[in-house]
Coordinates of C-alpha atoms in Angstrom, one line a residue:
M206 CA -46.1 19.4 -2.4
Q207 CA -45.8 19.8 1.4
L208 CA -45.8 16.0 1.7
I209 CA -42.9 15.7 -0.7
M210 CA -40.9 18.4 1.2
K211 CA -41.5 16.5 4.5
R212 CA -40.3 13.2 2.9
N213 CA -37.2 14.9 1.5
L214 CA -36.4 16.5 4.8
F215 CA -36.9 13.2 6.6
A216 CA -34.7 11.4 4.0
F217 CA -32.1 14.2 4.4
L218 CA -32.1 13.9 8.2
I219 CA -31.7 10.1 8.0
W220 CA -28.9 10.5 5.6
M221 CA -27.1 13.0 7.9
L222 CA -27.4 10.6 10.8
V223 CA -26.1 7.6 8.8
C224 CA -23.5 9.3 6.6
P225 CA -21.0 10.4 9.3
V226 CA -20.8 6.9 10.7
T227 CA -20.2 5.4 7.2
V228 CA -17.6 8.0 6.4
E229 CA -15.8 7.5 9.7
A230 CA -15.7 3.7 9.2
A231 CA -14.3 4.2 5.7
K232 CA -11.6 6.6 6.9
T233 CA -10.1 4.4 9.7
Q234 CA -7.2 3.4 7.4
E235 CA -6.8 6.9 6.0
D236 CA -4.4 8.1 8.7
L237 CA -2.0 5.2 8.0
H238 CA 0.9 5.2 5.5
I239 CA 0.2 1.6 4.4
K240 CA -2.9 2.8 2.5
D241 CA -0.4 4.0 0.0
V242 CA 1.0 0.5 -0.5
F243 CA -2.5 -0.7 -1.5
R244 CA -3.1 2.4 -3.7
I245 CA 0.3 2.3 -5.5
Y246 CA 0.9 -1.5 -5.8
G247 CA -2.6 -2.9 -5.8
K248 CA -3.1 -3.1 -9.5
R249 CA 0.4 -3.9 -10.7
K250 CA 1.4 -7.1 -12.5
N251 CA 2.4 -10.0 -10.2
V252 CA 0.5 -8.5 -7.3
V253 CA -2.6 -10.1 -5.6
M254 CA -4.8 -7.8 -3.6
V255 CA -7.8 -9.1 -1.6
E256 CA -10.6 -7.2 0.0
L257 CA -13.1 -9.4 1.7
S258 CA -16.9 -8.9 1.7
K259 CA -18.9 -7.9 4.7
E260 CA -20.7 -11.2 4.7
T261 CA -17.4 -13.1 5.1
L262 CA -16.1 -10.7 7.7
D263 CA -19.2 -10.7 10.0
I264 CA -18.4 -14.2 11.1
Y265 CA -15.2 -13.0 12.8
D266 CA -16.3 -9.6 14.1
I267 CA -14.1 -8.0 11.4
T268 CA -15.4 -4.9 9.7
F269 CA -12.6 -4.4 7.1
Y270 CA -9.9 -6.6 5.6
K271 CA -7.4 -5.8 2.9
G272 CA -4.4 -7.8 2.0
I273 CA -1.7 -7.6 -0.7
T274 CA 0.9 -10.0 -1.8
L275 CA 3.9 -9.0 -4.0
K276 CA 6.5 -11.3 -5.5
N277 CA 10.1 -10.4 -5.0
D278 CA 10.0 -6.6 -5.4
P279 CA 12.8 -4.9 -3.5
E280 CA 11.5 -1.4 -4.3
A281 CA 8.1 -2.3 -2.9
L282 CA 9.7 -3.9 0.1
A283 CA 11.7 -0.8 0.9
F284 CA 8.5 1.3 0.6
I285 CA 6.4 -1.0 2.7
R286 CA 9.1 -1.1 5.5
K287 CA 9.2 2.8 5.5
C288 CA 5.4 2.9 5.8
L289 CA 5.5 0.4 8.6
E290 CA 8.2 2.4 10.4
N291 CA 5.8 5.4 10.3
D292 CA 2.6 3.5 11.2
Q293 CA 4.1 1.5 14.1
Q294 CA 4.9 4.6 16.1
G295 CA 2.5 4.5 19.0
A296 CA 1.3 1.1 18.0
K297 CA 1.3 -1.9 20.3
K298 CA 3.9 -4.4 19.0
I299 CA 2.4 -7.8 19.3
K300 CA 5.2 -9.4 17.4
E301 CA 8.2 -8.2 15.4
V302 CA 10.9 -10.3 13.9
T303 CA 14.0 -8.7 12.3
S304 CA 16.8 -10.3 10.3
D305 CA 20.0 -8.4 9.5
G306 CA 18.4 -5.2 11.0
E307 CA 15.4 -5.4 8.7
I308 CA 11.8 -6.3 9.7
V309 CA 10.8 -9.6 8.2
S310 CA 7.6 -10.2 10.2
A311 CA 5.5 -7.9 12.2
Y312 CA 2.1 -7.8 13.9
Y313 CA 1.0 -4.4 15.2
Q314 CA -2.2 -3.1 16.9
I315 CA -2.7 0.5 15.8
A316 CA -4.3 3.0 18.1
G317 CA -7.0 5.0 16.2
K318 CA -8.0 8.6 16.6
N319 CA -11.6 8.5 17.7
C320 CA -11.8 5.0 16.2
P321 CA -14.3 2.6 17.8
V322 CA -12.6 -0.5 16.3
N323 CA -9.3 -2.2 16.8
R324 CA -6.9 -2.0 13.9
F325 CA -4.1 -4.4 13.0
I326 CA -1.3 -4.5 10.5
L327 CA 0.3 -7.8 9.7
F328 CA 3.5 -8.0 7.6
K329 CA 5.8 -10.8 6.4
V330 CA 8.5 -11.4 3.9
N331 CA 9.2 -15.1 3.3
P332 CA 12.7 -16.4 2.4
K333 CA 11.8 -16.4 -1.3
G334 CA 11.0 -12.6 -1.2
V335 CA 7.2 -12.9 -1.3
I336 CA 5.8 -9.9 0.6
T337 CA 2.5 -10.0 2.4
L338 CA 0.8 -7.0 4.0
I339 CA -2.6 -7.3 5.7
Y340 CA -4.7 -4.6 7.3
I341 CA -7.7 -5.6 9.5
E342 CA -10.1 -3.7 11.6
G343 CA -13.0 -4.8 13.8
E344 CA -14.3 -5.3 17.2
L345 CA -12.1 -8.3 17.8
D346 CA -9.0 -8.0 20.1
S347 CA -5.5 -9.2 19.4
D348 CA -6.1 -12.5 21.2
D349 CA -9.2 -13.1 19.0
L350 CA -7.2 -12.3 15.9
I351 CA -4.4 -14.7 16.9
T352 CA -7.0 -17.4 17.4
I353 CA -8.4 -16.8 13.9
L354 CA -5.0 -16.8 12.3
F355 CA -3.5 -19.8 14.0
T356 CA -6.5 -22.1 14.4
R357 CA -6.5 -24.5 11.6
K358 CA -9.9 -25.1 10.0
D359 CA -10.3 -28.3 8.1
L360 CA -12.4 -27.8 5.0

């Protein structure tokens, strides 16, 4: 009985050490408004949402990737722009393109509260109204991310 109690205590202590790290990593997007975009629009018709596996991400020093693409949805576009307006406050603007006073393309590096990883929001609306929003976090910096995004890889 005493051996079982020691094992349980040991397991509990290990869990207490590991769990806060896991919870913190999972909450890095929680303080951003764009999380609502993924939550609200992620399972709607004509929407594609992608979350990449850890195995795929490890190659690029990325710990989290979530992207969503919506086709010609003015209501969603207005909501996304409002979320971006809130989230980009205090962010480092790597690139921002506006047309007729509206953001059509943006690339922000978001400062995190006690967050050990870099966080990025990428946004684009193409001329046909297709909206793409991507959230990335990891140990890579903005130059690394630009290299990944703009280096063509022949398959």
